[in-house]
Amino acid sequence: MYLSYTNSDFKRSFQSADVVLIDGFPLTLLMRLGGRKDKEHPVPRVGSCDWIIELEDAQPSRIKKIAIIGASPASNLALQERFSRTMPKVLVQGWDGYEGLTKLIISEFEELSQFRPDLVLLGLGMPKQEIILDTYYGLLPESVYATVGGAIDQLSGFQKMPPRFLGDLGLEWLFRLVRDPRRLFFRYLVEPIFLAVLVARRGKSK
């Protein structure tokens, strides 16, 4: 939400999305406090890891090829190997978020176009993944593109996932903050304050 106020490139990419999922307890709580409390239309919280794991279990026949773009070479390869085990009928190809991504951009995504994926998991972190998707969308092959943040590292085992019960308690963010305070301190503890100020100013200007 904060980036949508402060980064025009991110905002443009976000607004062009066909589907937006809520991944974060604070957003769910805010929407409930804003009036979305009825049981018939609950506010769903669906993290990237959640729906990708469900995808492994369901193995829909329409998905025959999955491309993974992002993370380190080792982490990317580990997720490719995981999908090969959990979804043996699906072809998987990956490009890491460093040299692999650079080669894709330089070649105008030629290898990705040749692979012709049905689903592309783009895990480059926010807002880089959204800006990359928006900037190069005209060069990308037709597919479903999902920005998944750090899900590649979590699903590959390179980053420890929070215990599932913490999600029900709305405390996954605290688990991540304790494990990686230098990277997440500003996002989790400072940005919300800036966001509150921006929202309050916007409300006063209307």
Tab-separated table of C-alpha atoms in Angstrom:
chain	number	residue	atom	x	y	z
A	1	MET	CA	0.000	0.000	0.000
A	2	TYR	CA	2.824	2.367	0.852
A	3	LEU	CA	4.527	1.775	-2.504
A	4	SER	CA	1.280	2.444	-4.339
A	5	TYR	CA	1.362	5.942	-2.848
A	6	THR	CA	5.075	6.616	-3.366
A	7	ASN	CA	6.213	4.685	-6.478
A	8	SER	CA	4.362	5.497	-9.700
A	9	ASP	CA	5.911	2.559	-11.606
A	10	PHE	CA	4.781	0.111	-8.938
A	11	LYS	CA	1.334	1.700	-8.822
A	12	ARG	CA	0.892	1.367	-12.592
A	13	SER	CA	1.865	-2.304	-12.505
A	14	PHE	CA	-0.337	-2.977	-9.487
A	15	GLN	CA	-3.359	-1.307	-11.089
A	16	SER	CA	-2.959	-3.309	-14.300
A	17	ALA	CA	-3.176	-6.661	-12.500
A	18	ASP	CA	-6.122	-8.902	-13.353
A	19	VAL	CA	-6.170	-10.465	-9.879
A	20	VAL	CA	-4.931	-9.025	-6.582
A	21	LEU	CA	-4.513	-11.265	-3.545
A	22	ILE	CA	-4.212	-10.040	0.034
A	23	ASP	CA	-1.011	-11.383	1.573
A	24	GLY	CA	-0.679	-9.919	5.016
A	25	PHE	CA	-2.664	-9.972	8.247
A	26	PRO	CA	-2.583	-6.161	8.748
A	27	LEU	CA	-4.351	-5.590	5.415
A	28	THR	CA	-6.970	-8.186	6.246
A	29	LEU	CA	-7.527	-6.579	9.640
A	30	LEU	CA	-7.812	-3.085	8.153
A	31	MET	CA	-10.416	-4.230	5.632
A	32	ARG	CA	-12.419	-5.929	8.350
A	33	LEU	CA	-12.278	-2.783	10.475
A	34	GLY	CA	-13.390	-0.831	7.424
A	35	GLY	CA	-16.643	-2.739	7.228
A	36	ARG	CA	-15.829	-6.066	5.571
A	37	LYS	CA	-17.006	-8.182	8.514
A	38	ASP	CA	-19.902	-10.136	7.060
A	39	LYS	CA	-19.553	-13.915	6.979
A	40	GLU	CA	-20.960	-14.196	3.448
A	41	HIS	CA	-18.139	-12.082	2.005
A	42	PRO	CA	-15.102	-12.591	4.256
A	43	VAL	CA	-11.789	-10.939	3.494
A	44	PRO	CA	-9.529	-13.727	2.180
A	45	ARG	CA	-5.816	-13.805	2.996
A	46	VAL	CA	-3.837	-15.839	0.489
A	47	GLY	CA	-0.058	-15.797	0.608
A	48	SER	CA	2.021	-16.840	-2.396
A	49	CYS	CA	3.315	-19.970	-0.673
A	50	ASP	CA	-0.242	-20.957	0.251
A	51	TRP	CA	-1.635	-21.023	-3.274
A	52	ILE	CA	1.524	-22.524	-4.785
A	53	ILE	CA	1.373	-25.407	-2.310
A	54	GLU	CA	-2.301	-25.865	-3.173
A	55	LEU	CA	-1.268	-25.929	-6.826
A	56	GLU	CA	1.119	-28.791	-6.094
A	57	ASP	CA	-1.671	-30.747	-4.417
A	58	ALA	CA	-4.303	-30.058	-7.079
A	59	GLN	CA	-2.007	-30.359	-10.137
A	60	PRO	CA	-4.475	-28.772	-12.598
A	61	SER	CA	-4.219	-30.283	-16.072
A	62	ARG	CA	-4.155	-26.847	-17.749
A	63	ILE	CA	-0.720	-26.121	-16.283
A	64	LYS	CA	1.830	-28.096	-18.245
A	65	LYS	CA	4.820	-25.744	-18.006
A	66	ILE	CA	5.997	-23.537	-15.127
A	67	ALA	CA	8.761	-20.938	-15.369
A	68	ILE	CA	10.552	-19.713	-12.245
A	69	ILE	CA	12.331	-16.358	-12.409
A	70	GLY	CA	14.169	-15.054	-9.380
A	71	ALA	CA	16.224	-15.915	-6.288
A	72	SER	CA	19.786	-17.230	-6.309
A	73	PRO	CA	20.868	-19.910	-8.802
A	74	ALA	CA	20.922	-22.550	-6.050
A	75	SER	CA	17.520	-21.609	-4.628
A	76	ASN	CA	15.937	-21.427	-8.083
A	77	LEU	CA	17.301	-24.863	-8.969
A	78	ALA	CA	16.082	-26.310	-5.673
A	79	LEU	CA	12.519	-25.167	-6.396
A	80	GLN	CA	12.739	-26.584	-9.909
A	81	GLU	CA	13.717	-29.924	-8.388
A	82	ARG	CA	10.895	-29.715	-5.847
A	83	PHE	CA	8.299	-29.123	-8.561
A	84	SER	CA	9.746	-31.989	-10.595
A	85	ARG	CA	9.071	-34.250	-7.590
A	86	THR	CA	5.681	-32.886	-6.560
A	87	MET	CA	4.362	-32.268	-10.084
A	88	PRO	CA	6.111	-34.875	-12.264
A	89	LYS	CA	3.868	-34.225	-15.269
A	90	VAL	CA	4.766	-30.530	-15.369
A	91	LEU	CA	7.825	-29.226	-17.227
A	92	VAL	CA	9.787	-26.701	-15.159
A	93	GLN	CA	12.456	-24.242	-16.258
A	94	GLY	CA	14.122	-21.525	-14.223
A	95	TRP	CA	16.234	-18.392	-14.440
A	96	ASP	CA	17.824	-16.904	-11.343
A	97	GLY	CA	17.241	-13.273	-10.400
A	98	TYR	CA	20.775	-12.183	-11.268
A	99	GLU	CA	22.658	-13.391	-14.338
A	100	GLY	CA	19.657	-15.405	-15.502
A	101	LEU	CA	17.348	-12.393	-15.414
A	102	THR	CA	19.951	-10.217	-17.144
A	103	LYS	CA	20.275	-12.720	-19.995
A	104	LEU	CA	16.501	-12.863	-20.384
A	105	ILE	CA	16.262	-9.079	-20.637
A	106	ILE	CA	19.162	-8.776	-23.091
A	107	SER	CA	17.661	-11.454	-25.346
A	108	GLU	CA	14.192	-9.872	-25.059
A	109	PHE	CA	12.989	-12.993	-23.247
A	110	GLU	CA	13.716	-15.295	-26.172
A	111	GLU	CA	14.267	-18.421	-24.031
A	112	LEU	CA	11.085	-17.768	-22.059
A	113	SER	CA	9.137	-17.369	-25.302
A	114	GLN	CA	10.568	-20.615	-26.625
A	115	PHE	CA	9.615	-22.409	-23.415
A	116	ARG	CA	6.009	-21.130	-23.685
A	117	PRO	CA	5.068	-21.424	-19.991
A	118	ASP	CA	1.510	-21.620	-18.719
A	119	LEU	CA	2.523	-20.043	-15.398
A	120	VAL	CA	5.448	-17.759	-14.549
A	121	LEU	CA	6.483	-17.271	-10.920
A	122	LEU	CA	8.320	-13.952	-10.707
A	123	GLY	CA	10.117	-13.668	-7.377
A	124	LEU	CA	12.376	-10.628	-7.449
A	125	GLY	CA	11.117	-8.764	-4.393
A	126	MET	CA	8.979	-5.652	-4.242
A	127	PRO	CA	8.901	-3.329	-6.153
A	128	LYS	CA	11.491	-4.751	-8.579
A	129	GLN	CA	9.299	-7.644	-9.741
A	130	GLU	CA	6.324	-5.378	-10.448
A	131	ILE	CA	8.459	-2.842	-12.310
A	132	ILE	CA	10.146	-5.568	-14.390
A	133	LEU	CA	6.752	-7.007	-15.285
A	134	ASP	CA	5.343	-3.620	-16.252
A	135	THR	CA	8.430	-2.504	-18.174
A	136	TYR	CA	8.854	-5.617	-20.298
A	137	TYR	CA	5.277	-6.836	-20.529
A	138	GLY	CA	5.128	-6.236	-24.289
A	139	LEU	CA	8.085	-8.602	-24.813
A	140	LEU	CA	6.773	-11.420	-22.635
A	141	PRO	CA	5.027	-14.500	-24.028
A	142	GLU	CA	1.367	-15.040	-23.239
A	143	SER	CA	1.061	-16.664	-19.835
A	144	VAL	CA	-0.163	-16.160	-16.288
A	145	TYR	CA	2.378	-14.026	-14.392
A	146	ALA	CA	2.417	-14.100	-10.602
A	147	THR	CA	4.653	-11.840	-8.518
A	148	VAL	CA	5.582	-14.004	-5.549
A	149	GLY	CA	8.247	-12.048	-3.627
A	150	GLY	CA	10.333	-14.348	-1.437
A	151	ALA	CA	8.208	-17.439	-2.016
A	152	ILE	CA	10.898	-19.047	-4.185
A	153	ASP	CA	13.373	-19.036	-1.292
A	154	GLN	CA	10.747	-20.265	1.158
A	155	LEU	CA	9.474	-23.104	-1.009
A	156	SER	CA	12.985	-24.146	-2.009
A	157	GLY	CA	13.989	-24.430	1.648
A	158	PHE	CA	16.608	-21.674	1.482
A	159	GLN	CA	14.511	-19.517	3.820
A	160	LYS	CA	12.651	-20.952	6.793
A	161	MET	CA	8.890	-20.621	6.520
A	162	PRO	CA	6.954	-19.385	9.558
A	163	PRO	CA	5.035	-22.089	11.448
A	164	ARG	CA	1.582	-22.314	9.908
A	165	PHE	CA	-0.228	-21.620	13.200
A	166	LEU	CA	1.326	-18.146	13.300
A	167	GLY	CA	-0.648	-17.263	10.181
A	168	ASP	CA	-3.916	-17.832	12.033
A	169	LEU	CA	-2.658	-15.606	14.842
A	170	GLY	CA	-1.511	-12.885	12.445
A	171	LEU	CA	2.086	-13.147	13.661
A	172	GLU	CA	3.998	-14.402	10.623
A	173	TRP	CA	5.446	-10.901	10.188
A	174	LEU	CA	6.985	-11.068	13.676
A	175	PHE	CA	8.659	-14.386	12.890
A	176	ARG	CA	10.178	-12.925	9.719
A	177	LEU	CA	11.246	-9.729	11.505
A	178	VAL	CA	13.096	-11.656	14.224
A	179	ARG	CA	14.918	-13.764	11.629
A	180	ASP	CA	15.815	-10.879	9.292
A	181	PRO	CA	15.576	-7.572	11.205
A	182	ARG	CA	17.992	-5.575	9.030
A	183	ARG	CA	15.980	-6.175	5.867
A	184	LEU	CA	12.480	-5.984	7.330
A	185	PHE	CA	12.690	-3.423	10.138
A	186	PHE	CA	11.842	-0.442	7.928
A	187	ARG	CA	9.110	-2.237	5.989
A	188	TYR	CA	7.348	-3.706	9.000
A	189	LEU	CA	7.808	-1.016	11.659
A	190	VAL	CA	8.442	2.288	9.864
A	191	GLU	CA	6.525	2.144	6.584
A	192	PRO	CA	3.176	1.577	8.377
A	193	ILE	CA	3.660	4.909	10.162
A	194	PHE	CA	4.408	6.701	6.896
A	195	LEU	CA	1.401	5.001	5.310
A	196	ALA	CA	-0.883	6.125	8.134
A	197	VAL	CA	0.269	9.716	7.635
A	198	LEU	CA	-0.333	9.526	3.876
A	199	VAL	CA	-3.801	8.050	4.327
A	200	ALA	CA	-4.695	10.687	6.936
A	201	ARG	CA	-3.557	13.510	4.643
A	202	ARG	CA	-5.495	12.032	1.764
A	203	GLY	CA	-8.607	11.847	3.922
A	204	LYS	CA	-8.290	15.492	4.955
A	205	SER	CA	-7.860	16.647	1.360
A	206	LYS	CA	-11.163	15.111	0.244
